[in-house]
XYZ file of C-alpha atoms in Angstrom:
556
model
C -61.443 -28.294 32.998
C -58.064 -28.524 34.775
C -58.409 -25.102 36.443
C -55.063 -23.722 37.598
C -53.495 -27.152 37.950
C -50.968 -28.765 35.625
C -50.127 -32.451 35.842
C -46.707 -33.963 35.374
C -48.158 -36.143 32.627
C -49.365 -33.064 30.744
C -46.000 -31.375 31.171
C -44.194 -34.498 29.980
C -46.355 -34.765 26.887
C -45.822 -31.097 26.107
C -42.055 -31.383 26.542
C -42.001 -34.278 24.066
C -43.904 -32.210 21.499
C -42.264 -28.806 21.854
C -38.901 -27.075 21.867
C -39.177 -23.402 22.758
C -36.758 -20.961 21.166
C -37.706 -17.549 22.507
C -40.254 -15.282 24.145
C -40.664 -11.616 23.288
C -42.808 -10.116 26.051
C -44.140 -6.561 25.837
C -45.751 -5.089 28.953
C -47.631 -1.837 29.510
C -47.604 -0.816 33.170
C -49.392 2.505 32.597
C -52.960 1.219 32.193
C -54.049 1.877 35.771
C -53.960 0.249 39.191
C -55.756 -3.028 38.435
C -54.525 -4.442 35.114
C -51.527 -4.224 32.811
C -51.130 -4.956 29.127
C -49.280 -8.136 28.163
C -48.302 -9.111 24.631
C -46.317 -12.306 24.117
C -44.674 -13.548 20.928
C -43.266 -17.033 21.386
C -41.336 -19.036 18.797
C -41.222 -22.805 19.144
C -40.934 -26.009 17.173
C -43.418 -28.856 17.483
C -44.404 -32.211 16.094
C -46.172 -31.199 12.892
C -49.936 -31.596 13.072
C -49.965 -31.941 16.855
C -51.980 -29.864 19.315
C -50.941 -28.392 22.634
C -51.697 -25.457 24.923
C -49.974 -22.462 26.465
C -50.602 -21.163 29.975
C -51.956 -17.632 30.461
C -53.908 -16.467 33.505
C -55.565 -13.333 32.176
C -58.254 -10.743 32.763
C -59.035 -10.493 29.048
C -57.538 -12.100 25.958
C -57.853 -9.640 23.084
C -56.325 -11.743 20.317
C -54.540 -15.022 19.614
C -52.579 -15.421 16.387
C -50.920 -18.736 15.509
C -48.685 -18.767 12.443
C -50.548 -15.800 10.967
C -54.014 -17.244 11.573
C -56.366 -15.501 13.998
C -57.932 -17.813 16.572
C -61.112 -16.860 18.421
C -60.159 -16.119 22.054
C -63.658 -17.087 23.177
C -63.075 -20.559 21.744
C -59.412 -21.280 22.554
C -58.957 -19.441 25.881
C -60.565 -20.152 29.255
C -58.583 -17.519 31.162
C -55.990 -20.082 32.287
C -54.984 -21.972 29.132
C -54.991 -21.183 25.437
C -55.452 -24.184 23.159
C -53.111 -24.448 20.162
C -54.501 -26.752 17.462
C -52.799 -27.826 14.246
C -49.213 -26.894 15.029
C -46.571 -26.624 12.318
C -42.970 -27.795 12.549
C -41.950 -24.182 13.298
C -44.429 -21.885 15.010
C -44.942 -18.285 16.032
C -47.699 -17.495 18.504
C -48.841 -14.010 19.478
C -51.123 -13.450 22.462
C -52.442 -9.982 23.314
C -54.090 -9.764 26.727
C -54.700 -7.791 29.879
C -53.670 -9.407 33.161
C -54.462 -8.388 36.732
C -51.973 -7.066 39.229
C -51.833 -9.284 42.305
C -51.736 -8.442 45.997
C -51.085 -12.014 47.148
C -47.382 -12.246 46.330
C -48.005 -14.215 43.116
C -47.382 -13.109 39.549
C -46.878 -9.346 39.246
C -47.470 -7.987 42.754
C -48.434 -4.329 43.237
C -47.864 -2.429 46.479
C -48.504 1.229 47.287
C -46.141 2.734 49.848
C -48.232 4.650 52.406
C -45.291 6.981 53.057
C -45.076 8.508 49.565
C -48.089 6.912 47.808
C -45.799 5.450 45.149
C -46.509 2.082 43.515
C -43.866 -0.644 43.713
C -44.104 -3.793 41.573
C -42.228 -7.079 41.663
C -42.746 -10.597 40.354
C -42.843 -13.918 42.166
C -43.130 -16.847 39.751
C -42.143 -19.995 41.650
C -43.834 -22.424 41.355
C -46.366 -21.747 38.575
C -46.929 -18.009 38.268
C -45.036 -16.529 35.317
C -48.281 -17.357 33.474
C -49.872 -14.539 35.486
C -47.699 -12.000 33.627
C -47.354 -13.411 30.123
C -48.366 -16.390 28.006
C -45.875 -19.170 28.680
C -45.321 -22.911 28.605
C -45.202 -23.017 32.416
C -42.828 -25.855 33.276
C -39.128 -25.781 34.172
C -37.894 -28.069 31.388
C -39.030 -25.831 28.517
C -36.222 -23.303 28.751
C -35.955 -20.381 26.358
C -34.457 -16.929 25.855
C -36.689 -14.140 27.210
C -36.798 -10.563 25.928
C -38.810 -8.010 27.907
C -39.978 -4.633 26.597
C -41.744 -2.544 29.233
C -43.617 0.752 29.182
C -43.720 2.401 32.610
C -43.673 5.832 34.281
C -40.437 7.612 33.407
C -39.394 8.209 37.018
C -39.414 4.485 37.763
C -36.449 2.151 37.786
C -36.893 -1.177 35.996
C -34.907 -4.299 36.840
C -35.050 -7.665 35.105
C -32.737 -10.594 34.418
C -30.695 -8.665 31.857
C -28.975 -5.346 32.618
C -31.319 -2.353 32.674
C -31.105 -0.453 29.368
C -31.428 3.265 28.743
C -35.117 3.963 27.932
C -35.807 4.076 24.205
C -38.324 6.911 24.252
C -40.318 9.145 26.563
C -43.891 10.216 25.796
C -46.772 11.835 27.704
C -48.929 9.363 29.606
C -52.706 9.341 29.932
C -52.386 10.602 33.515
C -50.330 13.597 32.453
C -47.029 12.106 33.599
C -44.224 10.998 31.321
C -43.765 7.366 30.386
C -40.780 5.573 28.914
C -40.018 2.293 27.155
C -37.286 -0.071 28.351
C -36.105 -2.792 25.955
C -34.072 -5.452 27.769
C -31.577 -7.676 25.965
C -32.471 -11.380 25.644
C -31.622 -13.649 28.557
C -29.691 -16.893 28.228
C -31.855 -20.025 28.052
C -33.540 -20.146 31.453
C -36.752 -21.478 32.954
C -39.715 -19.134 33.122
C -40.012 -19.350 36.914
C -36.665 -17.531 37.378
C -37.501 -14.665 35.037
C -38.356 -11.432 36.808
C -39.501 -7.853 36.560
C -39.196 -5.337 39.384
C -40.526 -1.850 38.658
C -41.134 1.333 40.598
C -39.239 4.271 42.075
C -36.828 1.917 43.826
C -33.576 3.480 44.957
C -30.270 1.681 44.753
C -26.642 1.480 45.755
C -24.175 0.174 43.166
C -20.938 -1.749 43.315
C -19.121 -4.458 41.364
C -17.216 -7.702 41.676
C -14.634 -9.294 39.392
C -15.586 -12.796 38.303
C -13.118 -15.668 38.084
C -13.093 -15.308 34.278
C -12.104 -11.635 34.493
C -15.514 -10.096 33.802
C -16.592 -7.171 35.954
C -20.054 -8.028 37.279
C -22.221 -5.028 38.266
C -23.862 -5.370 41.679
C -26.941 -3.525 42.885
C -28.903 -3.398 46.133
C -32.395 -1.883 45.930
C -35.144 -0.844 48.333
C -38.097 1.495 48.547
C -37.223 5.163 48.972
C -38.729 5.195 52.465
C -36.371 2.405 53.594
C -33.080 3.595 52.120
C -31.979 5.227 55.373
C -31.889 1.760 56.957
C -30.228 -0.130 54.098
C -26.749 -1.361 55.071
C -25.665 -1.987 51.497
C -21.955 -2.238 52.326
C -22.556 -5.347 54.436
C -24.650 -6.913 51.664
C -21.961 -6.181 49.070
C -19.171 -7.596 51.244
C -21.123 -10.796 51.806
C -21.973 -11.033 48.100
C -18.317 -10.705 47.076
C -17.349 -13.391 49.572
C -20.050 -15.621 48.114
C -18.877 -15.009 44.540
C -15.309 -15.873 45.476
C -16.291 -19.057 47.294
C -18.863 -20.420 44.846
C -16.835 -19.756 41.712
C -13.867 -21.570 43.257
C -15.934 -24.486 44.538
C -18.073 -24.919 41.412
C -15.291 -24.381 38.880
C -17.730 -22.321 36.825
C -17.811 -18.509 36.537
C -20.938 -16.646 37.574
C -23.309 -17.379 34.668
C -25.164 -14.060 34.282
C -24.256 -10.479 33.333
C -25.110 -8.697 36.590
C -26.351 -9.431 40.101
C -29.036 -7.314 41.716
C -30.621 -7.882 45.127
C -33.946 -6.175 45.732
C -35.684 -5.850 49.082
C -39.393 -5.884 48.248
C -42.589 -5.334 50.282
C -45.219 -7.927 51.253
C -42.982 -10.800 50.163
C -44.345 -14.244 51.012
C -41.027 -16.061 51.391
C -37.480 -15.318 52.495
C -36.128 -14.655 49.010
C -36.358 -15.800 45.387
C -33.502 -16.749 43.095
C -34.567 -14.897 39.934
C -31.616 -15.083 37.552
C -29.497 -12.002 38.182
C -32.350 -10.223 40.012
C -32.912 -11.750 43.442
C -35.895 -10.519 45.447
C -35.561 -10.568 49.242
C -37.944 -10.153 52.139
C -38.034 -6.497 53.161
C -37.778 -7.515 56.801
C -34.069 -8.067 56.171
C -33.649 -4.297 55.938
C -33.053 -3.874 59.643
C -34.674 -0.739 61.061
C -33.305 -1.080 64.573
C -31.081 -3.251 66.704
C -31.288 -6.943 65.871
C -29.798 -10.120 67.283
C -26.706 -11.843 65.954
C -28.985 -14.715 64.957
C -31.036 -12.422 62.705
C -27.908 -11.033 61.080
C -26.624 -14.557 60.478
C -29.984 -15.641 59.047
C -29.890 -12.789 56.556
C -26.360 -13.778 55.565
C -27.451 -17.366 54.977
C -30.370 -16.134 52.869
C -28.104 -13.931 50.744
C -25.662 -16.800 50.168
C -28.496 -19.292 49.588
C -29.910 -17.247 46.707
C -26.467 -16.671 45.212
C -25.812 -20.436 45.224
C -29.025 -20.872 43.228
C -27.516 -18.920 40.331
C -25.627 -22.125 39.561
C -27.780 -24.846 41.118
C -31.298 -23.940 40.030
C -30.808 -21.267 37.376
C -27.811 -22.444 35.321
C -28.778 -26.094 35.825
C -32.457 -26.590 36.580
C -34.629 -29.460 37.765
C -36.691 -31.135 35.070
C -39.818 -31.242 37.237
C -40.860 -30.110 40.695
C -40.193 -33.450 42.428
C -36.544 -32.330 42.646
C -37.404 -28.989 44.242
C -36.233 -30.451 47.582
C -32.771 -31.006 46.072
C -32.722 -27.516 44.618
C -33.401 -25.964 48.020
C -31.299 -28.400 50.041
C -28.236 -27.830 47.870
C -28.499 -24.057 48.200
C -29.017 -24.357 51.947
C -25.980 -26.630 52.336
C -23.751 -24.429 50.195
C -24.867 -21.232 51.930
C -23.830 -22.615 55.312
C -20.570 -23.973 53.918
C -19.735 -20.604 52.360
C -20.641 -18.787 55.568
C -18.385 -20.979 57.692
C -15.421 -21.098 55.321
C -15.377 -17.632 53.768
C -17.255 -15.133 55.970
C -17.383 -13.965 59.576
C -20.301 -16.332 60.263
C -18.092 -19.272 61.159
C -20.612 -20.823 63.563
C -23.351 -21.237 60.979
C -23.233 -25.048 61.200
C -23.990 -24.794 64.914
C -27.085 -22.760 64.122
C -28.001 -25.235 61.399
C -27.854 -28.118 63.879
C -29.824 -26.334 66.571
C -32.497 -24.857 64.309
C -32.915 -26.662 60.994
C -31.809 -30.135 61.980
C -33.860 -30.079 65.171
C -36.857 -28.938 63.107
C -36.282 -31.934 60.843
C -36.162 -34.305 63.832
C -39.464 -32.938 65.131
C -41.193 -33.151 61.773
C -39.890 -36.657 61.132
C -41.447 -38.022 64.330
C -44.955 -36.735 63.643
C -47.735 -38.852 62.112
C -47.525 -36.563 59.069
C -43.932 -37.512 58.238
C -43.130 -38.693 54.728
C -40.042 -39.507 52.634
C -37.923 -36.606 51.404
C -38.428 -37.644 47.812
C -42.079 -37.423 46.865
C -43.769 -38.069 43.556
C -45.090 -34.685 42.467
C -47.890 -35.579 40.093
C -49.185 -32.039 39.643
C -48.739 -28.490 40.847
C -51.090 -29.052 43.771
C -48.740 -31.742 45.087
C -45.999 -29.134 45.387
C -48.018 -27.223 47.964
C -48.858 -30.386 49.916
C -45.465 -32.081 49.985
C -42.951 -29.336 50.653
C -42.517 -28.766 54.360
C -40.018 -29.310 57.169
C -39.166 -32.762 55.817
C -38.281 -31.704 52.305
C -36.453 -28.553 53.396
C -34.910 -29.105 56.840
C -34.453 -32.874 56.635
C -33.522 -32.594 52.969
C -30.696 -30.189 53.778
C -29.562 -32.335 56.715
C -29.502 -35.471 54.591
C -27.591 -33.680 51.857
C -24.955 -32.826 54.444
C -24.820 -36.521 55.349
C -24.382 -37.314 51.641
C -21.389 -34.957 51.533
C -19.888 -36.791 54.506
C -20.644 -40.175 52.921
C -18.901 -39.477 49.600
C -16.302 -37.082 51.047
C -16.276 -33.261 50.785
C -13.597 -33.117 48.073
C -15.258 -35.864 46.072
C -18.629 -34.175 46.438
C -17.362 -30.900 45.010
C -15.506 -32.711 42.221
C -18.788 -34.345 41.235
C -20.624 -31.025 41.421
C -18.051 -29.349 39.172
C -18.461 -32.075 36.572
C -22.241 -31.771 36.901
C -22.151 -28.050 36.064
C -19.802 -28.569 33.144
C -21.978 -31.283 31.601
C -25.403 -29.773 32.192
C -25.008 -25.977 31.960
C -28.225 -24.317 30.689
C -29.992 -27.679 30.720
C -32.481 -29.564 32.889
C -31.562 -32.520 35.074
C -32.880 -35.042 37.563
C -31.444 -36.308 40.850
C -29.882 -39.274 39.071
C -27.671 -36.943 37.009
C -26.057 -35.505 40.132
C -25.768 -38.908 41.787
C -24.001 -40.280 38.727
C -21.279 -37.630 39.016
C -20.934 -38.168 42.770
C -20.562 -41.914 42.242
C -17.866 -41.349 39.620
C -15.974 -38.937 41.870
C -16.215 -40.998 45.061
C -16.353 -44.609 43.906
C -19.374 -45.175 46.162
C -22.554 -46.857 44.949
C -25.304 -44.390 45.837
C -28.321 -46.271 44.539
C -29.038 -48.034 47.827
C -28.050 -44.937 49.794
C -30.673 -42.934 47.927
C -33.382 -45.511 48.507
C -32.714 -45.678 52.247
C -32.316 -41.963 52.889
C -34.668 -40.365 50.380
C -37.474 -42.868 49.899
C -38.204 -43.817 53.518
C -39.342 -41.828 56.552
C -38.316 -41.796 60.187
C -35.256 -41.129 62.307
C -32.431 -43.374 63.465
C -30.917 -43.307 66.933
C -27.157 -43.801 67.222
C -25.936 -44.740 70.694
C -22.499 -45.625 72.075
C -21.946 -49.019 73.691
C -18.764 -48.907 75.754
C -17.183 -51.587 77.925
C -14.382 -50.692 80.315
C -12.211 -52.690 82.676
C -11.691 -52.015 86.369
C -9.203 -49.173 85.851
C -11.448 -47.359 83.348
C -9.688 -48.461 80.158
C -11.969 -49.082 77.164
C -12.074 -52.743 76.170
C -14.697 -52.377 73.448
C -16.672 -49.579 71.883
C -19.455 -49.819 69.334
C -22.123 -47.599 67.804
C -25.589 -49.123 67.962
C -28.143 -47.896 65.437
C -31.850 -48.363 66.134
C -35.130 -47.413 64.512
C -38.695 -47.681 65.730
C -40.894 -50.470 64.448
C -43.217 -48.105 62.566
C -40.270 -46.829 60.482
C -37.733 -49.649 60.818
C -35.246 -48.535 58.156
C -31.585 -48.598 59.197
C -29.370 -46.358 57.092
C -25.679 -45.944 56.299
C -24.141 -43.068 58.268
C -20.772 -41.405 58.036
C -19.948 -39.773 61.346
C -17.142 -38.574 63.531
C -16.898 -39.659 67.159
C -14.984 -37.400 69.505
C -13.545 -38.091 72.969
C -13.333 -35.065 75.259
C -11.642 -34.543 78.589
C -10.673 -31.698 80.868
C -7.218 -30.204 80.529
C -5.057 -29.256 83.499
C -6.545 -25.768 83.214
C -10.074 -27.173 83.392
C -10.853 -26.590 79.720
C -12.711 -29.168 77.662
C -10.398 -30.565 74.991
C -10.837 -33.224 72.345
C -8.400 -36.047 72.936
C -9.404 -38.427 70.179
C -11.456 -38.330 66.973
C -12.512 -41.246 64.831
C -14.428 -41.094 61.525
C -16.330 -44.200 60.552
C -19.179 -45.625 58.527
C -22.137 -46.999 60.421
C -23.436 -49.575 58.000
C -27.071 -50.533 57.632
C -27.610 -54.279 57.343
C -31.098 -55.697 57.231
C -33.093 -54.958 60.400
C -33.063 -57.413 63.290
C -35.753 -57.314 65.955
C -34.651 -56.338 69.456
C -37.543 -56.340 71.970
C -37.482 -53.728 74.696
C -38.538 -54.425 78.290
C -42.235 -55.171 78.679
C -43.121 -51.700 79.934
C -42.333 -50.428 76.436
C -44.771 -51.073 73.610
C -42.438 -50.709 70.649
C -39.880 -53.040 69.147
C -36.741 -51.740 67.532
C -34.452 -52.537 64.638
C -30.761 -52.448 65.396
C -27.261 -52.647 63.934
C -23.871 -52.420 65.665
C -20.594 -50.979 64.370
C -17.393 -51.539 66.337
C -14.796 -48.764 66.705
C -11.592 -50.737 67.102
C -8.941 -47.976 67.415
C -10.424 -46.797 70.703
C -9.693 -50.022 72.543
C -7.099 -49.433 75.247
C -7.914 -45.734 75.528
C -9.091 -44.274 78.830
C -12.811 -43.707 79.174
C -13.548 -40.057 78.227
C -15.336 -37.587 80.427
C -17.607 -36.623 77.490
C -18.378 -38.481 74.272
C -19.827 -36.676 71.272
C -20.590 -37.431 67.675
C -21.563 -35.491 64.587
C -22.931 -36.626 61.251
């Protein structure tokens, strides 16, 4: 019995056997406060005669029908998986079940607002929880088109990945209230973990943005009724438009979905979630009083981060969860870049260095440190391996990668990556291949040194001056502790700073250079130290003959 876990080997075998065409999911949200009705019809092709399974975490499975044949739920379902024996070349599976509402922020979460006693629902599916709402092949590389049909109280608003339709019909409910049926149009081919349903008497503010291809994209910002007085939707819309403008220009690819809604939801476990066209955001970002500039900037970064995911994550998606670090690091890098270059938050990189990068340094010097890239053998590994290394260090290292290949070359590679892999699944190597082609740099060794080893490097200046203070030689010395002796290639800028006649600090010289990483050489420290160090030296020739600066700084 695998329980709730799914191994990479199982997912790989299933991906070899199956190609999923579509899901038609019908939900009944009027069955009470504990369970909802879930009917899934999935069409898929398979290796004829093979067997597989579909994921479905359920309260009760009422029926399972495979290609017109009834299967006994007591035999094929254990409440987590449904076994599918004797598959045909083309298959249609129908699963009728009841599933529980959650109050843990997984699956379909249900919250009752104590102010008005109204129920508010929203989904959270990353990593493995769309199976808590409908029967699904729960892995990112089995993309499909999803169609949702939902019965809910008539006074609710329903939001999903596709634009919200006009309800088809309204009938009396068992509780005396009216209920309606919403039939959403099919989505493009996306992964199940970025599908979404948000339902309840949410209130909204509407706007729009014109995409680079001329389409008018509807925008919506949603919150509970009791929070609408605090919702500063105009600021969210302005930031969203700035993000659209920047990302479409940088990525060379129009926004890939039909609309873009942002929903502030209660009891959310994370900062936000990049559901395709229906982003859910921590309700704490609806500011109910005075807040610091840092909090406002953090919200802006979160908004831009999720918007970046519409391309990197939703349009093009990782094949398996071992590239989740790249998914998050890319969005974090692009959100800061967009903030600095196209919004009022032009000091976002300073915050990044002081908060995220310093967090990465701390995490990387603990006994628990590990390489950024980790083999994720099952879903349980995702929970264990994703921490300050994979997020904060991952984003910092991605910024170093941009510096290493060059910002223009990086974006050229990214544009080619989106063009080649739209609506598909990829691995890290696919992105690296495009960056190599755009930059001419061999990134194989770079990836091994930066992504597959742990530990920090220390870069220190070594300056020699003559009697009158003129620099005669200047080098950057790279060291690493003996426990993690890896020396790595760095691209950095070294700045010389001095005081002007008015007493202001001014940069007088700037030099960009590569700090190469030859094989480590042992350099013993004085006896009072217990560690030995690995070291490399890179000379900065153009600085010779310059006066010694008052302050020396560098950035990677």
